[in-house]
Coordinates of C-alpha atoms in Angstrom, one line a residue:
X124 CA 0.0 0.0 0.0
X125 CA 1.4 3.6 -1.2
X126 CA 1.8 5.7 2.2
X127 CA 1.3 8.5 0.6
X128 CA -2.5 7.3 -1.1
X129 CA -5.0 5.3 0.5
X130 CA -5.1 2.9 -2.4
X131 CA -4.0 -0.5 -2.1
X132 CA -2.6 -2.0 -5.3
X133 CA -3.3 -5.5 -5.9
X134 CA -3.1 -7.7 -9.3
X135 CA -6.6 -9.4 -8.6
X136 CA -9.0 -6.3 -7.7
X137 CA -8.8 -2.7 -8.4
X138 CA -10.8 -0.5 -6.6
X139 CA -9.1 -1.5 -2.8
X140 CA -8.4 1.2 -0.5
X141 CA -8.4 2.2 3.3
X142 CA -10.5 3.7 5.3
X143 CA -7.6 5.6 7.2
X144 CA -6.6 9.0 6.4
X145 CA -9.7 10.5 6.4
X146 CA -10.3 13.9 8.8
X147 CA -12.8 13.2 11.3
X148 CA -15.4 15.9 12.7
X149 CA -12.6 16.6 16.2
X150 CA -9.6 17.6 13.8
X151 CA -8.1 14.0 13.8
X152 CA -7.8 11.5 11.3
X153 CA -9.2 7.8 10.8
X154 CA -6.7 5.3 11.5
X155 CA -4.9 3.5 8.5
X156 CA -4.6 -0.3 8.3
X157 CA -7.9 -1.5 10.5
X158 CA -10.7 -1.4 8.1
X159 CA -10.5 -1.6 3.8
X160 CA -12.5 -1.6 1.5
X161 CA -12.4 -3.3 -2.3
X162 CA -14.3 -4.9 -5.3
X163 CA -15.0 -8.6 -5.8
X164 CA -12.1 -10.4 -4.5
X165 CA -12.5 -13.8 -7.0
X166 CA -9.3 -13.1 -9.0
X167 CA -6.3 -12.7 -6.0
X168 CA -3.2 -13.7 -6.8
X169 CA -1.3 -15.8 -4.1
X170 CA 0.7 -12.4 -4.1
X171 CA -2.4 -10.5 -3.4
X172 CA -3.4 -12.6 -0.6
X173 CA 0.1 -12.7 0.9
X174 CA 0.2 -8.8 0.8
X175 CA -3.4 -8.4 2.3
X176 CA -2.9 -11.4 5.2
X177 CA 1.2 -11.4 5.4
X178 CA 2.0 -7.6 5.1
X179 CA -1.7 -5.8 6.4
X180 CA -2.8 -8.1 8.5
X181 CA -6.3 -9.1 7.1
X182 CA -8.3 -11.7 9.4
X183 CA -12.1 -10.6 8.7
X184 CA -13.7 -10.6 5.2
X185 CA -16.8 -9.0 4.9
X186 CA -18.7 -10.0 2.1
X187 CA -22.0 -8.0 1.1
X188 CA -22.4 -10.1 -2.3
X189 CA -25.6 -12.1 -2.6
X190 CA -26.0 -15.7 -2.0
X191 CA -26.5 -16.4 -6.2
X192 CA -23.7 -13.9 -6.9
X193 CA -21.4 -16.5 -4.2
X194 CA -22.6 -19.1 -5.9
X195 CA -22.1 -18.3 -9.3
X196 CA -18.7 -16.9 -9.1
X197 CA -17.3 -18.8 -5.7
X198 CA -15.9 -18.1 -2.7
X199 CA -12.6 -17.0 -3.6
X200 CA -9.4 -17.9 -2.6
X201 CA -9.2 -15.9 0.8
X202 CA -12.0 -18.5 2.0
X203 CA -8.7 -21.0 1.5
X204 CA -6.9 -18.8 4.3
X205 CA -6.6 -20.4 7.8
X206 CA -6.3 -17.2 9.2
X207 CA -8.9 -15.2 7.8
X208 CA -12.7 -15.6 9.0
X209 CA -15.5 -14.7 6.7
X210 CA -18.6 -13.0 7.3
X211 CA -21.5 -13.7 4.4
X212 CA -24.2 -10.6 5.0
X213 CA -25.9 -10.5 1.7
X214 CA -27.6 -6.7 1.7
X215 CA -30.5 -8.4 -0.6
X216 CA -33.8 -9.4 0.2
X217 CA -33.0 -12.9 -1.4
X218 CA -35.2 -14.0 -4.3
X219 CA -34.0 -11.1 -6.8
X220 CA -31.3 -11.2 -9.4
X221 CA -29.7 -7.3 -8.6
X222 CA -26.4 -6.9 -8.1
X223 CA -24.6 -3.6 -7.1
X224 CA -23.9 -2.8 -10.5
X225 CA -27.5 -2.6 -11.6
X226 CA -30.0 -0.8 -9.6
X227 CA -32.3 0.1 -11.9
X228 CA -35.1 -2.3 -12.0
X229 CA -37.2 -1.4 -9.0
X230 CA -40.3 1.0 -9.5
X231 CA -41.2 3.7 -7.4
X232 CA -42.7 2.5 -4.6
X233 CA -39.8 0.3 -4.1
X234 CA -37.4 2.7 -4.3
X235 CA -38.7 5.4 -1.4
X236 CA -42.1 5.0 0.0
X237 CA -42.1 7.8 2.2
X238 CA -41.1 10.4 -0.7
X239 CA -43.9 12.3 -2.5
X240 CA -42.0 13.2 -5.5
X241 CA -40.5 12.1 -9.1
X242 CA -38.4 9.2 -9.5
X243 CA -35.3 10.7 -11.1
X244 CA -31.4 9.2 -11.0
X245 CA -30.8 10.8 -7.5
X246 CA -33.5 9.3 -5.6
X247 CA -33.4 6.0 -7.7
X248 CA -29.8 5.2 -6.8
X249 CA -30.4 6.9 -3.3
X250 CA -33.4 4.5 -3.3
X251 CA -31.6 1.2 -4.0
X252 CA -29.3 2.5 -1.0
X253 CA -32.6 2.8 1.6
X254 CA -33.4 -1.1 0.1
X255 CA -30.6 -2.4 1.9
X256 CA -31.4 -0.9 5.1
X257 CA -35.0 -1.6 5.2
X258 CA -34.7 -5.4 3.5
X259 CA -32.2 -6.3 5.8
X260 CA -31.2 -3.7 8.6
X261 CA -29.7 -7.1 10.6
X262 CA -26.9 -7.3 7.6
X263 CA -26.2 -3.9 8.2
X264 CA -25.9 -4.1 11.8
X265 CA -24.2 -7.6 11.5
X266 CA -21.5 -6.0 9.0
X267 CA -20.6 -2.8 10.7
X268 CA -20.1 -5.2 13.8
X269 CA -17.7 -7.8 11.6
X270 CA -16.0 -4.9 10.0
X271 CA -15.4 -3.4 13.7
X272 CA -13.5 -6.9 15.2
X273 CA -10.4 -5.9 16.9
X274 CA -8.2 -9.0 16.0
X275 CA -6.6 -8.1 12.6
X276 CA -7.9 -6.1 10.2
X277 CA -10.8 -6.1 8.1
X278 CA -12.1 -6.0 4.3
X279 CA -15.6 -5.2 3.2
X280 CA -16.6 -5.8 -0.2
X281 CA -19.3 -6.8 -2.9
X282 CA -19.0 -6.9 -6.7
X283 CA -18.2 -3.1 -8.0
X284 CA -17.1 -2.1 -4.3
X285 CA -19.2 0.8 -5.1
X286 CA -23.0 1.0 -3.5
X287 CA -23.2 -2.2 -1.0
X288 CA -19.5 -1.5 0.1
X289 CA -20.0 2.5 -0.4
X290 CA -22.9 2.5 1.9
X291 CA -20.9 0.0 4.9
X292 CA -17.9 2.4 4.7
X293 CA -20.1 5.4 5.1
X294 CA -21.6 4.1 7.4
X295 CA -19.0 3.0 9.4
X296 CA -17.0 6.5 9.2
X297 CA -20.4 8.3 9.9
X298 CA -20.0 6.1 13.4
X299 CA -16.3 6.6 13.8
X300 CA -16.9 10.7 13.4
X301 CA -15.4 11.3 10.0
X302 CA -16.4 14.6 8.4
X303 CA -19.3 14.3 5.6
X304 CA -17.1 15.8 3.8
X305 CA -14.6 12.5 4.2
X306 CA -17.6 10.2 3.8
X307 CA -18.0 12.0 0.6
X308 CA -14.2 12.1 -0.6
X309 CA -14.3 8.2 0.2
X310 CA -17.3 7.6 -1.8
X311 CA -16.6 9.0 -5.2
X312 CA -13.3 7.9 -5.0
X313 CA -14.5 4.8 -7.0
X314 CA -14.9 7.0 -9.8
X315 CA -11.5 6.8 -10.3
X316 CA -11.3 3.6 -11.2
X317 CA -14.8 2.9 -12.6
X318 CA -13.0 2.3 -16.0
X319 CA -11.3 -0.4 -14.4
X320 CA -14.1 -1.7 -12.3
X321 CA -16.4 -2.0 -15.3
X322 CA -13.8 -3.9 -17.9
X323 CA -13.3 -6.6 -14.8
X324 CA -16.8 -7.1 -13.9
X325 CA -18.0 -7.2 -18.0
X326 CA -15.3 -10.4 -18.0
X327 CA -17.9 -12.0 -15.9
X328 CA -21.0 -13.8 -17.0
X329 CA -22.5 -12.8 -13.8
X330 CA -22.6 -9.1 -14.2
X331 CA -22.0 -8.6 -17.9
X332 CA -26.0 -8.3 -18.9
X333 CA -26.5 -6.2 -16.3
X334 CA -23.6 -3.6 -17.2
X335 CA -23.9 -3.8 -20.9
X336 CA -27.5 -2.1 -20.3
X337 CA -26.5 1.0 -19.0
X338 CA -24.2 3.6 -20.3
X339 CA -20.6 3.7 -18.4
X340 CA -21.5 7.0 -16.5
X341 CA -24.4 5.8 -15.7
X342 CA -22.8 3.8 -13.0
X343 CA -20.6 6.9 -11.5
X344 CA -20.6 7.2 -8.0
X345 CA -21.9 10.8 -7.5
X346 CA -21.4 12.8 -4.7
X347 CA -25.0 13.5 -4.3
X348 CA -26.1 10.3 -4.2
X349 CA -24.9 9.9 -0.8
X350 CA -25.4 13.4 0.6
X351 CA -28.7 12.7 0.1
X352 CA -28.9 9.3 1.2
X353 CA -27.0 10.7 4.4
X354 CA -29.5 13.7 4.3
X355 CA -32.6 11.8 4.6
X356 CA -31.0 9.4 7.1
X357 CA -30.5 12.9 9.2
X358 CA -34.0 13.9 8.4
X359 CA -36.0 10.9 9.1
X360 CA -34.1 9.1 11.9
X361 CA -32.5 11.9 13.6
X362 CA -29.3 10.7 11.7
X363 CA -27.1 7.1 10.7
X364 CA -26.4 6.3 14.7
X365 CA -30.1 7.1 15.7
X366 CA -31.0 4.7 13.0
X367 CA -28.8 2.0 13.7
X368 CA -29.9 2.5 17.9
X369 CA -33.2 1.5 16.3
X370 CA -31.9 -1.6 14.8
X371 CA -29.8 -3.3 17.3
X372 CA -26.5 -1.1 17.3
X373 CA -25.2 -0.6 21.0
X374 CA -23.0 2.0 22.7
X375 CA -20.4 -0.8 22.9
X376 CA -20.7 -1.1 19.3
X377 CA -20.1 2.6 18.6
X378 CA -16.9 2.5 21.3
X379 CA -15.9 -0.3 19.2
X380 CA -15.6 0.8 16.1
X381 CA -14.3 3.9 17.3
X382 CA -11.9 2.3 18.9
X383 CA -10.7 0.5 15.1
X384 CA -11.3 3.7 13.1
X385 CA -10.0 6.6 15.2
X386 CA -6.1 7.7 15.9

């Protein structure tokens, strides 16, 4: 990992990075080398997986995919590592085919109930966002608690590592006091390497119909997408931690990832 970026170069994903580095709302910064994030981890290399458990000390993988998407394009070699525990918390109601690549399917009602206006590209993507929590607010919960384990470090990911994964890692800063402005930096950070993202996931049979029906840009993370999936959060709950109180999420639990994300 470049100590001077928060990218983590590996041969068998592209879009890995840390969530260290990152100013939080007291003046500090987020501690590097706890808690990454990253795309589909199928193709490691045995040098990937020796950088990530040898060199960073990886020992909890968080994986947001679905169960069809783990079935169709296996575990992947981590799941081979002794050392490393795995955590399966599919963000889907199960019985769909959508992957984080394609959120487009859903129709409004679906996408936010409680909102008495158009469906347009900010509230559908911000839409697909509020799915996870309200299909399965016990993933959530589950995977901020994983990602928070204080015996190694840990890696959350899903296909793109770009909604499912962008939403965990906002999540999780939101409760370790990073500035929105952070939360926001982190989150269209993926842009960066969309190009990337989208030529690896198109080699797969899994997610090539799905990307082939949208325009490229179509599937930029934008920085209003989660601004205003953070503003309604603030709006409606009273904010991410008064919504996760409501769910299960403990003081304990907020100490604890605290305790992973904070200098």
């Amino acid at each position: 990992m470049d100590e001077m970026t928060r990218w983590i170069d590996l041969e068998g994903a592209v879009n890995a990075r840390d969530l260290g580095g990152l100013p939080t709302r007291d003046g500090g910064r987020t501690r590097r080398g706890r808690i990454f994030r990253a795309d589909n981890l199928q193709g490691l290399t045995p040098g990937d997986v020796t950088l990530l458990v040898g060199e960073l000390g990886l020992r909890h993988v968080v994986d947001l995919r679905s169960n069809a998407e783990v079935s169709l394009e296996g575990p992947g070699p981590l799941t081979r590592v002794p050392e490393v525990r795995h955590h399966h918390l599919t963000l889907f109601a199960e019985g769909g085919r959508h992957t984080d690549v394609e959120a487009d399917a859903i129709d409004g009602e679906r996408v936010l109930p409680w909102a008495e206006r158009g469906l347009d590209e900010e509230l559908r993507v911000t839409g697909f966002y509020f799915g996870y929590l309200r299909d399965r607010p016990d993933a959530v919960v589950d995977a901020l608690r994983a990602m928070a384990l204080d015996d190694g470090a840990s890696l959350v990911h899903c296909a793109a590592g770009k909604d499912r994964t962008g939403v965990l890692s906002a999540l999780a800063l939101e409760v370790a006091g990073a500035t929105r402005e952070a939360i926001v930096e982190d989150y269209v950070a993926t842009g960066e390497r969309l190009e990337l993202i989208l030529k690896r996931l198109r080699g797969s049979d899994t997610y090539r119909g799905d990307l082939d029906s949208r325009p490229a840009d179509d599937h930029m993370p934008r920085a209003r997408y989660i601004e205003q999936f953070l503003g309604v959060l603030d709006d409606r709950f009273g904010g991410p931690l008064e919504w996760l109180a409501g769910h299960g999420w403990t003081g304990a639990d907020t100490e604890a990832m605290r305790s992973r994300l904070r200098d």
